[in-house]
Short mmCIF file of C-alpha atoms in Angstrom, two decimals:
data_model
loop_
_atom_site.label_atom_id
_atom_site.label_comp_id
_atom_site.label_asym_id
_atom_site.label_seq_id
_atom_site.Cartn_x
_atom_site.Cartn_y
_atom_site.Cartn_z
CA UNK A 1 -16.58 38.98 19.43
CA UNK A 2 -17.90 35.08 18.69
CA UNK A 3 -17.45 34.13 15.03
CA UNK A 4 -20.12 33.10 13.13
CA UNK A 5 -20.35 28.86 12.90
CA UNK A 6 -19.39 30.01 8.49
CA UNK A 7 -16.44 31.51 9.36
CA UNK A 8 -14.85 28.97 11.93
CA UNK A 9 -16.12 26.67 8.96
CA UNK A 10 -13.60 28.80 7.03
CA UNK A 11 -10.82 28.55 8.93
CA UNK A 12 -10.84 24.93 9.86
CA UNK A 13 -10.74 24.21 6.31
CA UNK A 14 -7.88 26.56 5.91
CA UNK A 15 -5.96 25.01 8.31
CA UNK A 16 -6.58 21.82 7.51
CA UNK A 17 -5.43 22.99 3.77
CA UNK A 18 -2.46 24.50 5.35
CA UNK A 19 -1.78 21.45 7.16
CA UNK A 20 -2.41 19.20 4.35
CA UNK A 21 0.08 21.07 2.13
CA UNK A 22 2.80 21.12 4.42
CA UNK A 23 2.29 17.10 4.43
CA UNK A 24 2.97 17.02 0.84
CA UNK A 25 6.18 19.18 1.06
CA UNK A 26 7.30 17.51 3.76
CA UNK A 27 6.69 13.80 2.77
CA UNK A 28 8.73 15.13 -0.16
CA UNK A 29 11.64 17.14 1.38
CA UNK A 30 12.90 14.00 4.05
CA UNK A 31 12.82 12.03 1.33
CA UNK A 32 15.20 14.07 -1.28
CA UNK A 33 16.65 14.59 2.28
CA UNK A 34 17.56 10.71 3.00
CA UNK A 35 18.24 10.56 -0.23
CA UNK A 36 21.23 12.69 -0.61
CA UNK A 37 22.19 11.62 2.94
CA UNK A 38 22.55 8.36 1.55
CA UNK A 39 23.97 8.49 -1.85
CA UNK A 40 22.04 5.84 -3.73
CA UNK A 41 24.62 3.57 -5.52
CA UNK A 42 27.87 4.40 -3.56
CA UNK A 43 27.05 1.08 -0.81
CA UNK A 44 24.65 -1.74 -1.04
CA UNK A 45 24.03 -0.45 2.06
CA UNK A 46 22.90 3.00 0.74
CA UNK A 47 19.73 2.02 -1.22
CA UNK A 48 18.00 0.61 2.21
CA UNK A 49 17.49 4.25 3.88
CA UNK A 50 16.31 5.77 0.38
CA UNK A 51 13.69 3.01 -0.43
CA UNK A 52 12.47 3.24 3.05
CA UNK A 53 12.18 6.95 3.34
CA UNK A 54 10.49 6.52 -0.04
CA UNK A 55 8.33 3.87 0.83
CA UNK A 56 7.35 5.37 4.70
CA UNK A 57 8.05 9.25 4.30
CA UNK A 58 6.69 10.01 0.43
CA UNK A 59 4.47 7.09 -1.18
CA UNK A 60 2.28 6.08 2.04
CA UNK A 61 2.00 9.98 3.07
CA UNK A 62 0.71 10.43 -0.40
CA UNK A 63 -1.25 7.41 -0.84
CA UNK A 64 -3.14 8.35 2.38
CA UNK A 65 -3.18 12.24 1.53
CA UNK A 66 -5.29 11.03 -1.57
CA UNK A 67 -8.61 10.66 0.42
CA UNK A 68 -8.41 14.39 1.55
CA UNK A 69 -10.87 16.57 1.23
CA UNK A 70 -8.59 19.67 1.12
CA UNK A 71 -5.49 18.58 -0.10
CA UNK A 72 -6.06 15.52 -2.26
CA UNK A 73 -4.20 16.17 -5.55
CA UNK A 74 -6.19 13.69 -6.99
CA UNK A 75 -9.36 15.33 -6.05
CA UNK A 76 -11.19 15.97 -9.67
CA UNK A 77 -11.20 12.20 -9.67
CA UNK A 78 -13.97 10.35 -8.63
CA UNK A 79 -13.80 7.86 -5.02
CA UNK A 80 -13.38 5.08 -7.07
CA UNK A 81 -10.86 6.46 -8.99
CA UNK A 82 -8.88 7.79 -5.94
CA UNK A 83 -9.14 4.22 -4.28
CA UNK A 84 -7.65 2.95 -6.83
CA UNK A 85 -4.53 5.02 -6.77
CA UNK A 86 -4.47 5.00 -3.33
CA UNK A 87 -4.10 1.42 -3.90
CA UNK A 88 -1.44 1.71 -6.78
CA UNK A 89 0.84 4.36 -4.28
CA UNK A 90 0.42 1.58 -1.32
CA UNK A 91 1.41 -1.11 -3.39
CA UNK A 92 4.63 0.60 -4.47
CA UNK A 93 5.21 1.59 -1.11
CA UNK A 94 5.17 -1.99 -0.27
CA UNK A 95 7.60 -3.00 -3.03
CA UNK A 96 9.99 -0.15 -2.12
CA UNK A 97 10.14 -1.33 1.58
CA UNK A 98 10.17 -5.39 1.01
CA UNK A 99 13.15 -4.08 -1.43
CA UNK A 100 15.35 -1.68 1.30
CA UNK A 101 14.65 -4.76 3.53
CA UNK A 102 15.83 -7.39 1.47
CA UNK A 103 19.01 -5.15 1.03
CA UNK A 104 20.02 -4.81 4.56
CA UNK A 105 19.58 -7.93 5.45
CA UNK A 106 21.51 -9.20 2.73
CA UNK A 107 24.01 -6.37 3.82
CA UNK A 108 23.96 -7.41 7.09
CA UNK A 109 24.93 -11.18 5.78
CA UNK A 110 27.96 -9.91 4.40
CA UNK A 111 28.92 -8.48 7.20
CA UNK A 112 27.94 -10.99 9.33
CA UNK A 113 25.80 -9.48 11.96
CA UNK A 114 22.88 -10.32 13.93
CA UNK A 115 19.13 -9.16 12.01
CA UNK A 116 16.76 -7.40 14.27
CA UNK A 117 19.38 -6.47 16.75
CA UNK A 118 18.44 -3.18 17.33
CA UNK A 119 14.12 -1.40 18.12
CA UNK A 120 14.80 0.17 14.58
CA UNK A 121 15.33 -3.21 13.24
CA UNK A 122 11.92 -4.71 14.75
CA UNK A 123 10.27 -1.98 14.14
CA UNK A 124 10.80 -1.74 10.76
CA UNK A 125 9.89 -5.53 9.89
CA UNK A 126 6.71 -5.07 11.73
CA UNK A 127 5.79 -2.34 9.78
CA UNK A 128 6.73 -4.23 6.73
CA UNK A 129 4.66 -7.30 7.29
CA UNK A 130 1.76 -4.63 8.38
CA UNK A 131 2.00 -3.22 5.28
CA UNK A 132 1.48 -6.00 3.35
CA UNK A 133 -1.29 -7.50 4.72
CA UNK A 134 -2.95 -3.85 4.68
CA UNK A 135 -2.38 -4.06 0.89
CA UNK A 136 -4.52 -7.60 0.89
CA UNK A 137 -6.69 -6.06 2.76
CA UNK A 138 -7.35 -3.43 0.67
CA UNK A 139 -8.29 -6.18 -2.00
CA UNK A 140 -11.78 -6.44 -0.11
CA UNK A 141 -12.68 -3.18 -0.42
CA UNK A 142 -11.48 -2.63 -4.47
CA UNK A 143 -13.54 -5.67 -4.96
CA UNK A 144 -16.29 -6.40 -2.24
CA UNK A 145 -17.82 -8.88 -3.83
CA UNK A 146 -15.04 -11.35 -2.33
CA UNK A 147 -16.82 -10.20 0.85
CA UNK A 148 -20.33 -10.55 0.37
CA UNK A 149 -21.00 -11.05 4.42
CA UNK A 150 -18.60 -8.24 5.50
CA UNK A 151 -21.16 -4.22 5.52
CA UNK A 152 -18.74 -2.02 3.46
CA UNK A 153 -19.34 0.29 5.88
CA UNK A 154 -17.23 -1.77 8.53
CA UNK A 155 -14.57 -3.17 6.33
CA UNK A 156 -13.85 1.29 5.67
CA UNK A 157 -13.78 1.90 9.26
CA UNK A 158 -11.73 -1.63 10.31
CA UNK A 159 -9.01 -0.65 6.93
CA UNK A 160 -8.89 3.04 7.71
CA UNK A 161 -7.85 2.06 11.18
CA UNK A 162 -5.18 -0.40 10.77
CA UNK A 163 -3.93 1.64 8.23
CA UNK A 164 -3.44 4.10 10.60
CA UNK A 165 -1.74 2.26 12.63
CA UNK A 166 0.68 0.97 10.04
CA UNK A 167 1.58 4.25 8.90
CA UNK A 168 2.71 5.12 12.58
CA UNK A 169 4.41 1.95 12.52
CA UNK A 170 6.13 3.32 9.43
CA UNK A 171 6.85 6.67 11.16
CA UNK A 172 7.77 4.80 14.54
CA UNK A 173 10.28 2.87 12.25
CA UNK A 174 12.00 6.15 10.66
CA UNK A 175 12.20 8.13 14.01
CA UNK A 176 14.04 4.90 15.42
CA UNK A 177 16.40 4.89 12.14
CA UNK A 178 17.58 8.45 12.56
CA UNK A 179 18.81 7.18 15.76
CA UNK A 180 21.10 5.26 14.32
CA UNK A 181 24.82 5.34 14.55
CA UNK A 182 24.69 5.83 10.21
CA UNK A 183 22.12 8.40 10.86
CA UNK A 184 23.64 10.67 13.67
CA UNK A 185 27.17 10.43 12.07
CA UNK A 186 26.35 12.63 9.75
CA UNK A 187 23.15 14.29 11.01
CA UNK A 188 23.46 16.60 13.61
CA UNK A 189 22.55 19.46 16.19
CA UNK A 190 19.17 21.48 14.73
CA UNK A 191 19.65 19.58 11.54
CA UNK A 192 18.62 16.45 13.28
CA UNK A 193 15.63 17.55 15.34
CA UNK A 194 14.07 19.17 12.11
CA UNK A 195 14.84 15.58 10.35
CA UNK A 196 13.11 14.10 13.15
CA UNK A 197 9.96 16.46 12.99
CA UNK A 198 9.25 15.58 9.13
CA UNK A 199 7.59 11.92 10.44
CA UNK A 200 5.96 13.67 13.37
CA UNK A 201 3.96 16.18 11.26
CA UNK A 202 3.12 14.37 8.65
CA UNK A 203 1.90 11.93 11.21
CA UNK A 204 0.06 14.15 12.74
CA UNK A 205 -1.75 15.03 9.56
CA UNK A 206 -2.76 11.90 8.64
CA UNK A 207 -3.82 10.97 12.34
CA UNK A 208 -6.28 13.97 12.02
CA UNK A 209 -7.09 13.18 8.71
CA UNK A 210 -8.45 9.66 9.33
CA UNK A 211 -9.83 10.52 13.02
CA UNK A 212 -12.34 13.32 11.40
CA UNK A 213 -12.93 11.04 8.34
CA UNK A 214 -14.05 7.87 10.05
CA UNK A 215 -13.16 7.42 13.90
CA UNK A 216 -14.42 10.19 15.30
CA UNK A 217 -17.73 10.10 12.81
CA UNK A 218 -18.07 6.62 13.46
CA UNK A 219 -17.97 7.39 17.19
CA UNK A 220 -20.84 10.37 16.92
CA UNK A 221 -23.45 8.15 14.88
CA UNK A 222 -26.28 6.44 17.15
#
């Protein structure tokens, strides 16, 4: 038997619910995860993975999450209001990754080895730098009067899609670090493929998230 166009209405927003819940919990969990992994405080070393994760895994997730329809925790607020966090969470993201990066490279000084030896390595300052000029970007759109030429409209799609792209740079970034020597040390067997599926769903989420808010409507309009 077909079901009615309400109730597959119904369940996509379930599941999209569902989805954007797990995000949350997710986001969260890797992060306490890395966290405890790393031990905050016992290396110089040790602050890099937990500001990352932080930065990647928990603020950006969230900061992103914020815009959804389902599973916004900010939803009572109004779109302004939610930009502006959105903004606020990206920013500190930023901060918390220019932060684990200044540490390892200054760990890497005093050790004396090469910077950006290793895809992890590249990948990570790429998503860095991505991140911060997606933060200036978002400067246009929190105040589009520095923009008068630019159609609103445009500058949402042309954001929303870089900043997809520097979230998977992000994830990209994290996947690489867990397979790293520090990382697989410890981490091991099912332990480390369920570590590695945190960034892929919450990935996933936000891929679907910003395809059915703006790519995909963007591609359906005449």
């Amino acid at each position: 038997m077909a079901l009615s166009v309400e109730t597959e209405s119904h369940i996509y927003r379930a599941l999209r619910t569902a989805s954007g819940a797990a995000a949350h919990l997710v986001a969260l969990g890797f992060t306490i995860f890395v966290a405890v992994l790393a031990r905050p405080g016992s290396s110089l070393f040790s602050w890099h993975p937990m500001l990352m994760s932080l930065a990647f895994s928990f603020l950006m997730t969230e900061a992103l999450l914020v815009f959804s329809p389902e599973s916004s925790l900010l939803r009572s607020l109004s779109r302004k209001g939610r930009a502006r966090c959105h903004w606020v969470l990206q920013l500190l993201a930023l901060l918390c990754a220019l932060l684990g990066l200044s540490l390892v490279i200054l760990h890497k000084e005093q050790l004396g080895k090469a910077h950006l030896a290793t895809w992890h390595g590249r990948a990570g300052m790429i998503a860095v730098l991505w991140a911060g000029l997606q933060c200036s970007g978002g400067v246009g759109l929190l105040y589009p009067k520095l923009l008068p030429r630019w159609p609103l409209a445009k500058l949402k799609l042309y954001h929303a899609t870089s900043g997809l792209v520097g979230y998977l740079l992000g994830s990209a970034s994290l996947l690489l670090g867990m397979c790293s020597l520090w990382f697989t040390a410890t981490v091991t067997g099912g332990v480390w493929y369920l570590a590695v599926l945190c960034p892929v769903i919450t990935s996933l989420v936000i891929m679907s998230q910003v395809s059915n808010a703006y790519l995909y409507r963007k591609r359906i309009q005449p």
